[in-house]
Coordinates of C-alpha atoms and ligand atoms in Angstrom, one line a residue:
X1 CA 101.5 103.5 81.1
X2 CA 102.2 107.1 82.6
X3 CA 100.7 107.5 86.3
X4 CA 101.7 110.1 88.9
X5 CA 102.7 107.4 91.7
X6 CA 105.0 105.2 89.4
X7 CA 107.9 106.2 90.9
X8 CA 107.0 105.5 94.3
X9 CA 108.2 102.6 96.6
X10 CA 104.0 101.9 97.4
X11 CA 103.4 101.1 93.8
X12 CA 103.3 97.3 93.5
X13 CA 102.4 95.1 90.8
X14 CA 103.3 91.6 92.3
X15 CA 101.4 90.0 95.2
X16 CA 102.9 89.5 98.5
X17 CA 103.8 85.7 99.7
X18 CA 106.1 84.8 102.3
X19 CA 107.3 88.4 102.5
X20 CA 108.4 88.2 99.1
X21 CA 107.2 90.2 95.9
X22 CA 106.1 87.3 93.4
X23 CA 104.8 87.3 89.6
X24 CA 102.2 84.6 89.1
X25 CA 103.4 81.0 88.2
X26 CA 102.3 81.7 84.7
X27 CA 103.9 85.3 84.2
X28 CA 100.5 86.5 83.4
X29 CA 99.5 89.9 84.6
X30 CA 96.0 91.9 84.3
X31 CA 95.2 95.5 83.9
X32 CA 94.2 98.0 86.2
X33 CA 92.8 101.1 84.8
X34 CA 91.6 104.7 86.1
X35 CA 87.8 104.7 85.8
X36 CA 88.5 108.4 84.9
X37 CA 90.7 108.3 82.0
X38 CA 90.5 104.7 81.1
X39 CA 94.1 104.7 81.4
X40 CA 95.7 101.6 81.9
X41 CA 97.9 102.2 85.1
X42 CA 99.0 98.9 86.5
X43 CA 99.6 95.5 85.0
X44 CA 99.3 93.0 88.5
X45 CA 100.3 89.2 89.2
X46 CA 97.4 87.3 87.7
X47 CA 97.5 84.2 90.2
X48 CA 95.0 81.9 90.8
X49 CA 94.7 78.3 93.1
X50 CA 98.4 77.3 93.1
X51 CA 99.4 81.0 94.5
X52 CA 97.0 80.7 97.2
X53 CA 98.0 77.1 98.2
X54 CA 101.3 78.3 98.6
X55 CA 99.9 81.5 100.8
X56 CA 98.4 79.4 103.0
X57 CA 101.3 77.0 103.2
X58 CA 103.6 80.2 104.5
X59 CA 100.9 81.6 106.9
X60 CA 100.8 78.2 108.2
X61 CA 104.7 78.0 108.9
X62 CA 104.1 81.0 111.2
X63 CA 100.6 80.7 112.6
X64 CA 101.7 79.2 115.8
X65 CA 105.1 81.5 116.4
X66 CA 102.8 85.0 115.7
X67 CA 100.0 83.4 118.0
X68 CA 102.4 82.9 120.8
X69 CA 103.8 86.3 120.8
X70 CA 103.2 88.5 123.6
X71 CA 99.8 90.4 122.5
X72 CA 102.1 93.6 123.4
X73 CA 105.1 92.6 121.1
X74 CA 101.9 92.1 117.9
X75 CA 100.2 95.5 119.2
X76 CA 103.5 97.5 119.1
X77 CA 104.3 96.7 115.6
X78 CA 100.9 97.3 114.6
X79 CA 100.9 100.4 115.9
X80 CA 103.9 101.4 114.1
X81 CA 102.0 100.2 111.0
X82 CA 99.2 102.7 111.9
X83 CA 101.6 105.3 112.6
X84 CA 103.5 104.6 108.8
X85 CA 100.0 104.7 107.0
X86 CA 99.1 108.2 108.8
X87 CA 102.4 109.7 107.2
X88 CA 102.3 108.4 103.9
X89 CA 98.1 108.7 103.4
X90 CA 98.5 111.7 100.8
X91 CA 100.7 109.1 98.9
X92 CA 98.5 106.1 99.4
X93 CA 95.2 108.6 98.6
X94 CA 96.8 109.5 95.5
X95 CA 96.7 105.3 94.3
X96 CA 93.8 104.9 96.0
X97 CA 91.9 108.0 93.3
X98 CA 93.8 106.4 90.6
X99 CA 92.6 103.2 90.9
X100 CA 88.8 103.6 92.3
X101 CA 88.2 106.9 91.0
X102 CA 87.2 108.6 94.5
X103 CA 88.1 111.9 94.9
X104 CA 91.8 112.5 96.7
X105 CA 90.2 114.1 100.0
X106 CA 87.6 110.9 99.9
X107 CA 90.4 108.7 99.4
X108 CA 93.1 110.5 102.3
X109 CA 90.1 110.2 104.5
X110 CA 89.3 106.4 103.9
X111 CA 93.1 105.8 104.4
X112 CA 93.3 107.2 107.9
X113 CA 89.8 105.6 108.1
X114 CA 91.0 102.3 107.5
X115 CA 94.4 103.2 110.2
X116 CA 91.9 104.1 112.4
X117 CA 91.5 100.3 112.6
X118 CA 94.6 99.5 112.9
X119 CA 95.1 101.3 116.2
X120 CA 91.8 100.6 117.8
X121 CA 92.7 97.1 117.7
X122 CA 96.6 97.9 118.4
X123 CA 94.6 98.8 122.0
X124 CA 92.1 96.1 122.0
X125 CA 94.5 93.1 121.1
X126 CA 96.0 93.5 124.7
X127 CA 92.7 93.1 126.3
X128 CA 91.6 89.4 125.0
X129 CA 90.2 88.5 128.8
X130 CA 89.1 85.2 129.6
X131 CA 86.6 84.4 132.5
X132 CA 86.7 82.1 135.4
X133 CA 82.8 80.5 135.8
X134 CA 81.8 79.2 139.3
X135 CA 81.9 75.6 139.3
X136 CA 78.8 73.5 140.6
X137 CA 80.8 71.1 142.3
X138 CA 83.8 71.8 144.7
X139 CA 86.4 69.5 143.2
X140 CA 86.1 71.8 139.8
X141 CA 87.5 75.4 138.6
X142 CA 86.5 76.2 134.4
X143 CA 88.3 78.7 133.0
X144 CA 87.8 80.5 129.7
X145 CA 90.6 81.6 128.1
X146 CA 89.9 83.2 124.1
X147 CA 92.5 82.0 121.4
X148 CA 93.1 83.3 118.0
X149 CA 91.3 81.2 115.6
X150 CA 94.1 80.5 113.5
X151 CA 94.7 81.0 109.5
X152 CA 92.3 84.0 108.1
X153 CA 90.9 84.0 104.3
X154 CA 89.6 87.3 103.5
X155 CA 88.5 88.9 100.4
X156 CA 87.9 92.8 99.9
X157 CA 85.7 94.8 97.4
X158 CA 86.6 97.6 95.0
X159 CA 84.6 100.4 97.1
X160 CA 86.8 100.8 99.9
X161 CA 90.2 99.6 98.6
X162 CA 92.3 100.2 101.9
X163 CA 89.7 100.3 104.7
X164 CA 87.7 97.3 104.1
X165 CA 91.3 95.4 103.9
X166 CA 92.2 96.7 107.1
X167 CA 89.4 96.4 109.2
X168 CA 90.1 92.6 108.5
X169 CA 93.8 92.4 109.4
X170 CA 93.5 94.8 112.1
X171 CA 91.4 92.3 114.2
X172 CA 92.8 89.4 113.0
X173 CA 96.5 90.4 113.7
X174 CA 95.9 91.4 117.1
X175 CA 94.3 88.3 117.7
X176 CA 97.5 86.4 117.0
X177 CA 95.8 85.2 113.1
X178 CA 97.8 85.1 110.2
X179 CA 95.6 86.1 106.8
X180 CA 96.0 85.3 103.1
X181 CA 93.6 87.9 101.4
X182 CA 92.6 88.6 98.2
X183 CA 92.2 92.4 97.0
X184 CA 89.5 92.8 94.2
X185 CA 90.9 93.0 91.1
X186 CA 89.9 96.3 89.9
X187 CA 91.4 97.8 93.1
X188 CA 94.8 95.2 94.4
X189 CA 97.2 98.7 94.4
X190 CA 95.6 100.1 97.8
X191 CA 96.3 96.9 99.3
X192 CA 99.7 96.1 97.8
X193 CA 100.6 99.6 99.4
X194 CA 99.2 98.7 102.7
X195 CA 101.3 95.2 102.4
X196 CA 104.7 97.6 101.8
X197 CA 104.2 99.5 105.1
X198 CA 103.5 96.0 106.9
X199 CA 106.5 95.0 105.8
X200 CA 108.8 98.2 107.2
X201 CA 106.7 98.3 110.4
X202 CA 108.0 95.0 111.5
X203 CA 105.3 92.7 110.3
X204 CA 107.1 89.2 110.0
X205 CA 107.2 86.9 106.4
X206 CA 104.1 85.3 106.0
X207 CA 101.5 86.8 108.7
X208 CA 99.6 88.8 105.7
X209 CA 99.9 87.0 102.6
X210 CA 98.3 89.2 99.1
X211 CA 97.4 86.7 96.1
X212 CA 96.2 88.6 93.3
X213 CA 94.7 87.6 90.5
X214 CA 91.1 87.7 88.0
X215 CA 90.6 84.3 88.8
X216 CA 87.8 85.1 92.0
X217 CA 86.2 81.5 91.9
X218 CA 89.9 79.8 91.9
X219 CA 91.4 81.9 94.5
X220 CA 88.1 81.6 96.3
X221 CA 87.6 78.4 96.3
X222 CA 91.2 77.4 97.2
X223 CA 90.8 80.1 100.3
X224 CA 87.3 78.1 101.2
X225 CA 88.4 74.7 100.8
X226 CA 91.3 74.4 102.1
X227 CA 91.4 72.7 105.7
X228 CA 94.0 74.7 107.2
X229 CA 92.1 77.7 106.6
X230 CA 90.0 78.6 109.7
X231 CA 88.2 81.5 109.2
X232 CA 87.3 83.4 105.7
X233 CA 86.1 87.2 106.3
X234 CA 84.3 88.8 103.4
X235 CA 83.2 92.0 102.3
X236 CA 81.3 92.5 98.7
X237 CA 77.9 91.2 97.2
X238 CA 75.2 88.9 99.2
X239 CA 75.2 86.9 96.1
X240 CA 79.1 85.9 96.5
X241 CA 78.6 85.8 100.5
X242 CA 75.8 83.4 100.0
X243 CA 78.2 81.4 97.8
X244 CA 81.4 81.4 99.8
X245 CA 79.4 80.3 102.7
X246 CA 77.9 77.2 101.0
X247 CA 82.3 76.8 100.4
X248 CA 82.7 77.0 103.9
X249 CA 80.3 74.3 105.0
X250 CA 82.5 71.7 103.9
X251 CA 85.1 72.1 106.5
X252 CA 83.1 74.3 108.8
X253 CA 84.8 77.3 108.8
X254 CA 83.9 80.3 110.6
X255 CA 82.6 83.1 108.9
X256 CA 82.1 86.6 108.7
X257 CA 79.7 88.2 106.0
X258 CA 79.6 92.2 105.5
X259 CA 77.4 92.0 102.3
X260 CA 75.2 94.4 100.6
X261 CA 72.4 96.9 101.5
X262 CA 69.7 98.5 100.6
X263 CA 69.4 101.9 103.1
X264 CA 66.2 102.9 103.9
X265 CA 66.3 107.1 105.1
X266 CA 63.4 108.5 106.0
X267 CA 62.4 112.0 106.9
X268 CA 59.4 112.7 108.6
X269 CA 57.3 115.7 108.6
X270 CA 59.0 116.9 111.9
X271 CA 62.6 116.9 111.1
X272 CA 65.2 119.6 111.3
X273 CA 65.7 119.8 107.2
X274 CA 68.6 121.8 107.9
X275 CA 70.4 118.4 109.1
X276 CA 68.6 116.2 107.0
X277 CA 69.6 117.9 103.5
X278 CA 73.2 117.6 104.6
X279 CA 72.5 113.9 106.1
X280 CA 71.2 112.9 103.0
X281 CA 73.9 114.1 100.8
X282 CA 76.1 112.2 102.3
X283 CA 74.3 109.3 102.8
X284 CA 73.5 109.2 99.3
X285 CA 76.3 110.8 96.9
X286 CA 79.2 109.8 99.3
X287 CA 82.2 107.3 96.6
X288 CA 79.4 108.6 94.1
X289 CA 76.5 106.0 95.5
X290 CA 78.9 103.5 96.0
X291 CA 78.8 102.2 99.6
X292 CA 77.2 99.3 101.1
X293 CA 75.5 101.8 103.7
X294 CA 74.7 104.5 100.7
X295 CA 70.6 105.2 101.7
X296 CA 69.5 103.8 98.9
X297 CA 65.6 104.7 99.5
X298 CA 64.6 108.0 100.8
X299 CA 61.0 108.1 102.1
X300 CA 60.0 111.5 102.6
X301 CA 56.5 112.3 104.4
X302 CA 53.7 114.3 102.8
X303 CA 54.1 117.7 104.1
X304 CA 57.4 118.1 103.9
X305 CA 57.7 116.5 100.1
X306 CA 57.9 119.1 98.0
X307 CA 60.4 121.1 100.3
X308 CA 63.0 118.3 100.7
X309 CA 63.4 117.7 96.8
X310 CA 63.3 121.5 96.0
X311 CA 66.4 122.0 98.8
X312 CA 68.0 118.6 97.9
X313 CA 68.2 119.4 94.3
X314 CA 69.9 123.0 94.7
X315 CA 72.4 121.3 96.9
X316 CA 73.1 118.2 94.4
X317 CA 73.2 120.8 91.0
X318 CA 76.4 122.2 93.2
X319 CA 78.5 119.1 92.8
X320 CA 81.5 118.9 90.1
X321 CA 82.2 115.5 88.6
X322 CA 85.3 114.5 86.8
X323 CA 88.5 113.2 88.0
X324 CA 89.1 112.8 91.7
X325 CA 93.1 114.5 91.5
X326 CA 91.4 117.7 90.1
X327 CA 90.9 120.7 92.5
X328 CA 87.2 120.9 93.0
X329 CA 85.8 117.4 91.9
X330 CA 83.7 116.6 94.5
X331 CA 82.5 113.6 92.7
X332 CA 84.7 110.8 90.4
X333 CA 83.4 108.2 88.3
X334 CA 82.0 104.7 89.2
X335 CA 84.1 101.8 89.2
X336 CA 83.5 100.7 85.3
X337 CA 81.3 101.2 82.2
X338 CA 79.2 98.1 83.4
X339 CA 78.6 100.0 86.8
X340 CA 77.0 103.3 84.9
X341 CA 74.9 100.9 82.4
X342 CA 73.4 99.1 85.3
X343 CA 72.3 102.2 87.2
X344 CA 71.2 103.7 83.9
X345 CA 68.9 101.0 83.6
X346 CA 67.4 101.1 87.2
X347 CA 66.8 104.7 86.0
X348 CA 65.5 103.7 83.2
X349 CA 63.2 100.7 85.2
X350 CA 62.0 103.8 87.3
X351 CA 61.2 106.4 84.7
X352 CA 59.2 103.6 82.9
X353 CA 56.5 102.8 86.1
X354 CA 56.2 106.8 86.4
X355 CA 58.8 108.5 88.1
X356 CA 60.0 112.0 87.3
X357 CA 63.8 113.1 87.0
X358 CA 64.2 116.2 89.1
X359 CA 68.1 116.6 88.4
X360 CA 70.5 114.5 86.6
X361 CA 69.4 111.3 85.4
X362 CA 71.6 110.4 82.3
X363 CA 75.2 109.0 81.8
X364 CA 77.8 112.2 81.6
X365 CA 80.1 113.5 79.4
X366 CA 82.5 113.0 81.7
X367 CA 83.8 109.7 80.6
X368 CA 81.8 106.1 80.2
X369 CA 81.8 105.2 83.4
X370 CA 80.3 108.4 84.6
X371 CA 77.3 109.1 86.0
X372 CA 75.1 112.3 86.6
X373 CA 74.4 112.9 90.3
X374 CA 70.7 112.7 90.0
X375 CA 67.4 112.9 91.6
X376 CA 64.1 110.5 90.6
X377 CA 61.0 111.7 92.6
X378 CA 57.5 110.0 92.9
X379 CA 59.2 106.4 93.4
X380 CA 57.6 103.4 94.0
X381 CA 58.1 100.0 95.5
X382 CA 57.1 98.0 92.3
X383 CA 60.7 99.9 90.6
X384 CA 64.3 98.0 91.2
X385 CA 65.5 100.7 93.4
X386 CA 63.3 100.0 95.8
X387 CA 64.8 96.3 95.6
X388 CA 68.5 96.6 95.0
X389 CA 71.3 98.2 95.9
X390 CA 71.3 101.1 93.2
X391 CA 75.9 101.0 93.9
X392 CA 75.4 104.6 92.0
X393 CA 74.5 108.2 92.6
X394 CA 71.0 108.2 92.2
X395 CA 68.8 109.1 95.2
X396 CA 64.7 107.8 94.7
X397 CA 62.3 109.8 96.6
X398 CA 59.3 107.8 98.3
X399 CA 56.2 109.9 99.3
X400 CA 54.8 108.3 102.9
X401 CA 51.9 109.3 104.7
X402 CA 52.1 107.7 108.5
X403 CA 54.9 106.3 111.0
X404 CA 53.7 102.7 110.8
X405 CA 53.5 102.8 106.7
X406 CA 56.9 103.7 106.5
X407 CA 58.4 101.6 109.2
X408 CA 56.8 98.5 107.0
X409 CA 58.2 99.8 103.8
X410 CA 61.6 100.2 105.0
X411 CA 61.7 96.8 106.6
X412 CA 60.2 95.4 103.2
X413 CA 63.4 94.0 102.2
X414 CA 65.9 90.8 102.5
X415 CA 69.1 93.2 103.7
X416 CA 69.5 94.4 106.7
X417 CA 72.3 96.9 107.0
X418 CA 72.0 100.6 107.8
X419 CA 68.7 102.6 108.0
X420 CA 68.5 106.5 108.8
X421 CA 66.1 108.9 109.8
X422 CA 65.4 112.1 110.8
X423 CA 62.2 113.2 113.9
X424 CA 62.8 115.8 116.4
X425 CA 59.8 113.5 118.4
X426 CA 61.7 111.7 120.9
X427 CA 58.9 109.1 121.5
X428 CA 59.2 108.1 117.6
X429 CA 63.2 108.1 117.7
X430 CA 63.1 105.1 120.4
X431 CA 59.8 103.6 118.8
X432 CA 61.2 103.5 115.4
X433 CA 64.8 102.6 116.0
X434 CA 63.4 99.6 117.8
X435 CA 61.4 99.0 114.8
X436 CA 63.4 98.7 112.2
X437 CA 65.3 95.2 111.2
X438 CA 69.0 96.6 111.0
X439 CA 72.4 96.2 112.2
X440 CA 72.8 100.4 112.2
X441 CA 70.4 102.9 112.8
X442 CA 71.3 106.2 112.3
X443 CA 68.9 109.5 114.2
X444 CA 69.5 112.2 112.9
X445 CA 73.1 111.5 111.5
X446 CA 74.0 109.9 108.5
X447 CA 78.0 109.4 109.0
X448 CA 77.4 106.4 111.7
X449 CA 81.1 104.1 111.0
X450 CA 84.2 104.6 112.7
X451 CA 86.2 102.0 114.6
X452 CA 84.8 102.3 117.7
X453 CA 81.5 101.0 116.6
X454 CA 80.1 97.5 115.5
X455 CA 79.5 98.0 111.8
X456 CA 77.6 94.8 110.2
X457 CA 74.3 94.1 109.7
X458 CA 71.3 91.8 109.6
X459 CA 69.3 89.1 107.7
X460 CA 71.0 88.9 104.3
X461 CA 73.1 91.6 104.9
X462 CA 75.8 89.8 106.5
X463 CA 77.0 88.4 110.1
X464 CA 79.6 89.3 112.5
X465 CA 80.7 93.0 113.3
X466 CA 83.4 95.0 112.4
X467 CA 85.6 97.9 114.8
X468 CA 84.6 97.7 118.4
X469 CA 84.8 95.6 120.9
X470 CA 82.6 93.5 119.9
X471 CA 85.0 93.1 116.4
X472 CA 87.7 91.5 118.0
X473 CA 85.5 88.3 119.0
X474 CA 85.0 87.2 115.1
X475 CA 88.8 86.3 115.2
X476 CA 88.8 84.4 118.5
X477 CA 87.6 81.1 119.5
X478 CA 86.2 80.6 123.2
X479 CA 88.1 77.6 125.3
X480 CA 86.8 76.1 128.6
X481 CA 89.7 74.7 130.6
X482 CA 87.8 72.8 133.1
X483 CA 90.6 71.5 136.5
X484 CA 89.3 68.8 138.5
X485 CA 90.2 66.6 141.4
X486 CA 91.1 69.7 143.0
X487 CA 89.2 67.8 146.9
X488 CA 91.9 65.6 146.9
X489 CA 94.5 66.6 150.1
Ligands
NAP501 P1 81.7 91.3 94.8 O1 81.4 91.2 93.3 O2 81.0 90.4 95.7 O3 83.2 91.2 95.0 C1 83.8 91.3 96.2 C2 85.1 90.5 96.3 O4 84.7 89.1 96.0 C3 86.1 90.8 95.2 O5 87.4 90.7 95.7 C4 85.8 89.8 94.1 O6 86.9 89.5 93.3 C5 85.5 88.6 95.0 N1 84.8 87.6 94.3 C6 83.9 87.7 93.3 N2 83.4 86.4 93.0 C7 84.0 85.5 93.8 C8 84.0 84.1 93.9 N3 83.2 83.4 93.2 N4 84.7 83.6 94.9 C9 85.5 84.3 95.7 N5 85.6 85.6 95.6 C10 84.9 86.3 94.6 O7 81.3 92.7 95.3 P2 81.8 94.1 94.7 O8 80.9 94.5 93.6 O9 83.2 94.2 94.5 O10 81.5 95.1 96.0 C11 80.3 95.7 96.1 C12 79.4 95.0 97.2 O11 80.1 94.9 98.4 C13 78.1 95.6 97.4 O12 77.1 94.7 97.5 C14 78.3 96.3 98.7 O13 77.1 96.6 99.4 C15 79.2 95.3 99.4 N6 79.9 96.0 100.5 C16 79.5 95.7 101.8 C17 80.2 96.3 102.9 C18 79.7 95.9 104.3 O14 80.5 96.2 105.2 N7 78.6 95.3 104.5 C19 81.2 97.2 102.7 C20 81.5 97.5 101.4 C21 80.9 96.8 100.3 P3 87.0 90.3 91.8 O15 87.1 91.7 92.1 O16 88.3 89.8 91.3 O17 85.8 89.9 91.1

């Protein structure tokens, strides 16, 4: 095992319980390997439903002392947390590319990304107001005051390592809720970093708890289960989100669903190209196709067809794939071999019912779990891209011929995430964003998330919202204090 970062006090390999650094119960480990090199680089803490029991034990021992903190004393110290990621994000970038395979400006930028986060709700977590509500009788005050809803489960996906991790404690810290989460496994190290500057920032023993482990289902269902558990957050696949909810229902926990996508971008005839091109590059190729908001569909109207693939494809045959440390890689690997053979057969699904490859459209020589950045033109709805989340660089072109066609097509689908598109017709941009069934619309701009906006989405693609305003609700619950006899003299 030779990696760059092994040296570094960030580079973790147990999870984090109580405050303490622990090997599983069994003193079994699992690898994680660069998707680049195939390098093993890390050998983790392989717990499972034990390790998580005990998680949840500590979080419980100091649920109620974190809760009753002064929301000022939890913001400070996680704004000294913010402050310690900021300085250290070329270090944490660096385990971040190692692990996931993004390129190192990609991963520096998800790591302030993810801070961002941490601050925004540093601000918000000192402005949990209740309400006072008119009483219909005159003996009678009610009061709302909002508590934190108590111990978090939350479980992360692979694509965004450090962000997706926390825009979950972020919320639920400031809240005054303590979290046992589970990193995926591919990706634990970002999070294990993360857990080290907690720990230096002044973030007590047991308010963020880290099991590790291969063992999804066990830790899962431990997190799910288990009645002192309030809340479980979750970020990754519809089908687990489906499944963790049916968990849930036995003790009626709250949820919070950020599950997959399937982007529809369209361009209509009348759009600025020179915003769209870019738009869609980024939309698409961003993590190499790996983002639950990654357009997934690009309808592109008749008359300006032809013109959109030509300019797309010089613009995509510019990109340079390999390994995310080297100067110049503007594109890394997927996650594993199993990602590149499952978008090579949705390519493959889509070249069978007629489409044509404009660019790309093969595995690369880059390494197994490589993919060409490619372009598949004359798509159609009966292919699987138009279904499912493609999770790879591979950008289908639709041809549509009227507003109302494509508005139909786009909404043809059980997710509900993101959706683009690009008029300069200011009657279509309110008509359509109206239109279309999800939780983010993007005119005219393709980079939408930040912490300052709701990010979630609709129908199977999840519930509850993320950054904002709005994000810190997820993590409270709403009280009525109702004072009567107050007539009496
Ligand atoms: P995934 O397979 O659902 O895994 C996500 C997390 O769930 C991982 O930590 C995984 O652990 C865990 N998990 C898997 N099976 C489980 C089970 N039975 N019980 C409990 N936990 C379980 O998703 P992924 O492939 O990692 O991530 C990609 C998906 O995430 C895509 O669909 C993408 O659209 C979605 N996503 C959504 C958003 C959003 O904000 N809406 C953001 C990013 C990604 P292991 O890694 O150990 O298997």
């Amino acid at each position: 095992m030779s990696v760059i970062f092994e040296n570094s006090r960030f580079f973790r390999q147990q999870g984090y319980i109580n405050g303490q650094w622990v090997d599983a119960d069994s003193g079994n480990t699992f690898d994680v390997t660069n998707p680049a090199t195939g390098e093993v680089i890390a050998r983790v803490a392989d717990m499972g439903a034990a390790e998580t029991a005990r998680a949840i034990d500590a979080a419980e021992a100091v649920q109620a002392e974190w809760a009753a903190l002064p929301a000022r004393t939890r913001c400070n110290r996680l704004e000294r947390w913010y402050q310690a990621i900021l300085d250290n994000r070329k270090e944490l970038g660096q385990i971040m590319t190692v692990e996931q395979g993004k390129p190192i400006a990609e991963a520096i930028g998800e790591v302030a990304y993810g801070a961002s986060y941490i601050k925004w709700f540093a601000e918000e977590g000192k402005r949990v107001y209740g309400d006072i509500i008119p009483a219909p009788m005159t003996d009678k005050r009610n009061l709302v005051i909002k508590q934190p809803v108590g111990i978090v489960g939350a479980i992360t996906p692979w694509n965004f390592p450090s962000a997706m991790l926390a825009r979950k404690l972020a919320p639920a810290l400031a809240a005054g809720c303590v979290v046992v989460a589970k990193p995926a496994a591919e990706t634990p190290l970002s999070a294990l970093a993360l857990a080290v500057l907690a720990e230096e920032a002044g973030i007590p023993a047991g308010v963020i708890n880290l099991v590790t482990g291969m063992d999804a289902p066990a830790i899962g269902s431990e997190l799910t289960s288990n009645p002192k558990v309030r809340k479980i957050t979750f970020t990754g696949s519809t089908r687990v989100g489906k499944l963790l909810m049916e968990q849930c229902a036995g003790t009626i926990k709250r949820t919070s669903m950020e599950l997959g996508g399937n982007a529809p971008m369209i361009v209509f005839d009348d759009a600025d190209l020179d915003i769209a091109i870019p738009g869609a590059l980024a939309a698409k190729y961003r993590n190499s196709g790996q983002t639950c908001i990654c357009s997934n569909r690009i309808f592109v109207q008749d008359g300006i067809y032809d013109e959109f693939i030509e300019r797309l494809k010089s613009e995509v045959e510019k990109f340079s794939i390999g390994n995310g440390l080297e100067e110049g890689v503007t594109h890394g690997p997927l996650i594993t071999e199993a990602a590149a053979l499952g978008v090579e057969s949705k390519v493959q699904d889509a070249l069978e019912q007629g489409a044509r490859v404009v660019t790309g459209g093969a595995r690369s020589e880059n390494g197994p779990c490589f993919f060409q950045p490619t372009i598949i033109a004359d798509a159609v709805p009966s292919m699987r891209v138009f279904r499912e989340e493609i999770f790879g660089p591979v950008a289908p072109i639709f041809r549509f011929g009227n507003e109302e066609e494509v508005v139909e097509l786009a909404n043809n689908t059980e997710f509900g995430l993101a959706a683009y598109f690009y008029t300069e017709n200011m009657n279509r941009m309110w008509r359509v964003s109206e239109a279309l069934e999800y939780g983010m619309v993007g005119v005219n701009e393709t980079a939408i998330s930040s912490e300052v906006i709701p990010f979630g989405g609709m129908k199977e693609s999840g519930q509850g919202r993320e950054g904002s305003r709005y994000g810190m609700d997820d993590y409270l619950e709403t009280k009525l204090i109702c004072v009567g006899g107050l007539d009496r003299k």
